[in-house]
Amino acid sequence: MIGRLNHVAIAVEDLEAATKTYRDTLGGHVTEPVDEPDHGVTVVFVNLPNTKIELLAPLGENSPIAKFLEKNPNGGIHHVCYEVDDIIAARDQMKAAGARVLGDGEPKIGAHGKPVLFLHPKDFCGTLTELEQA
Ligand code: CO
């Protein structure tokens, strides 16, 4: 059911430093930062030929990545995102298989303006997993 790898998200404390690393050291094309107050993060994308890297920094008091950065002060891979054709069908299949969908189970509009869901890391090899309707 899962399709293309849409992005790998890396949480960082310092978005400017991370941008420099990806732009100047790795030679990637890094977009301008965008604040996502609904998601508690500021995001830049590194557009690669076959996928994207999403660099996430905390925004506001109750950022969902604050705890992660406490445990991983140097930053780290936060989640992976796979594309699906139909997010509701995908959700129902996950639930039927016994996997936990985070939040209220209803898709939210993600960083790319498309519906997304997050799946519990304990059910997916220790990795927070996002599904995005492509
Ligand atoms: Co994501």
XYZ file of C-alpha atoms and ligand atoms in Angstrom:
135
model
C 0.000 0.000 0.000
C 2.695 2.555 0.868
C 4.160 4.346 -2.105
C 7.018 6.774 -2.506
C 9.115 8.096 0.349
C 7.801 11.660 0.548
C 10.301 12.947 3.099
C 12.533 12.203 6.025
C 12.087 14.745 8.828
C 15.053 15.720 10.998
C 14.442 17.688 14.190
C 17.012 20.366 15.026
C 17.401 22.980 17.724
C 19.041 25.538 15.442
C 17.446 25.816 12.035
C 19.995 28.308 10.756
C 22.900 26.023 11.605
C 21.091 23.060 10.046
C 20.372 25.093 6.912
C 24.066 25.936 6.631
C 25.000 22.288 6.995
C 22.592 21.165 4.286
C 23.259 24.136 1.977
C 26.954 24.844 2.408
C 28.442 21.502 3.453
C 26.174 19.080 1.607
C 25.407 21.456 -1.259
C 21.644 20.967 -1.075
C 18.915 23.364 -2.173
C 17.247 24.567 1.048
C 13.963 26.524 0.959
C 13.148 29.582 3.092
C 11.839 28.819 6.605
C 8.085 28.619 7.067
C 6.400 28.858 10.484
C 3.700 26.270 11.041
C 1.993 27.451 14.235
C -0.656 24.710 13.985
C 2.090 22.090 14.153
C 4.418 23.912 16.570
C 7.370 23.854 14.191
C 9.319 25.987 11.755
C 10.216 24.041 8.628
C 12.624 24.196 5.725
C 12.790 21.642 2.936
C 15.842 20.286 1.224
C 14.645 19.241 -2.208
C 16.484 16.203 -3.504
C 15.992 14.569 -6.898
C 14.074 11.609 -5.440
C 12.666 12.876 -2.131
C 12.880 15.675 0.435
C 14.509 16.251 3.779
C 12.370 18.286 6.153
C 14.325 20.151 8.836
C 12.063 20.913 11.817
C 12.789 23.349 14.616
C 10.480 23.963 17.596
C 8.072 26.907 17.417
C 6.228 28.186 20.495
C 5.838 26.794 23.986
C 4.280 23.404 23.393
C 6.129 22.214 20.339
C 5.575 18.492 19.719
C 9.297 18.127 18.968
C 10.525 19.748 22.217
C 10.680 16.432 24.102
C 12.442 14.749 21.216
C 15.120 17.454 21.230
C 15.535 17.093 24.983
C 16.402 13.448 24.408
C 18.400 14.200 21.237
C 20.150 17.507 21.851
C 22.172 17.213 18.620
C 18.989 16.673 16.629
C 17.984 13.437 14.947
C 15.668 11.681 12.558
C 12.163 12.459 13.815
C 9.923 10.666 11.326
C 9.606 9.243 7.845
C 6.685 9.971 5.528
C 5.261 7.603 2.935
C 2.736 8.510 0.293
C -0.608 6.735 0.064
C -3.375 7.119 -2.510
C -6.252 7.266 -0.029
C -5.562 8.364 3.546
C -8.893 7.143 4.941
C -8.495 3.690 3.403
C -4.913 3.605 4.697
C -6.031 4.591 8.204
C -8.713 1.939 8.278
C -6.244 -0.684 7.100
C -3.759 0.359 9.828
C -6.437 0.167 12.522
C -7.676 -3.206 11.276
C -4.075 -4.456 11.515
C -3.938 -3.315 15.151
C -1.660 -0.313 14.599
C -2.214 2.862 16.578
C -3.053 6.079 14.757
C -2.021 9.132 16.795
C -4.371 11.939 17.821
C -8.066 11.650 17.133
C -7.477 9.502 14.065
C -8.712 12.188 11.689
C -6.271 13.353 9.000
C -4.801 16.839 9.466
C -3.470 19.125 6.786
C 0.309 18.717 6.817
C 3.233 20.898 5.803
C 2.528 20.372 2.101
C -1.158 21.243 2.279
C -2.179 17.582 2.000
C -3.927 15.300 4.500
C -1.582 13.413 6.828
C -1.740 10.963 9.728
C 0.903 9.833 12.181
C 1.347 6.245 13.335
C 2.708 5.162 16.710
C 6.462 4.478 16.622
C 6.063 1.359 18.779
C 4.046 -0.251 16.008
C 6.532 0.705 13.263
C 10.018 -0.437 14.206
C 10.580 2.406 16.643
C 10.025 5.058 13.996
C 7.325 7.704 14.026
C 5.659 7.175 10.657
C 3.623 9.708 8.708
C 1.273 8.867 5.875
C 0.447 11.560 3.350
C -2.216 11.394 0.704
C -0.229 12.180 -2.421
Co 6.482 15.139 7.957
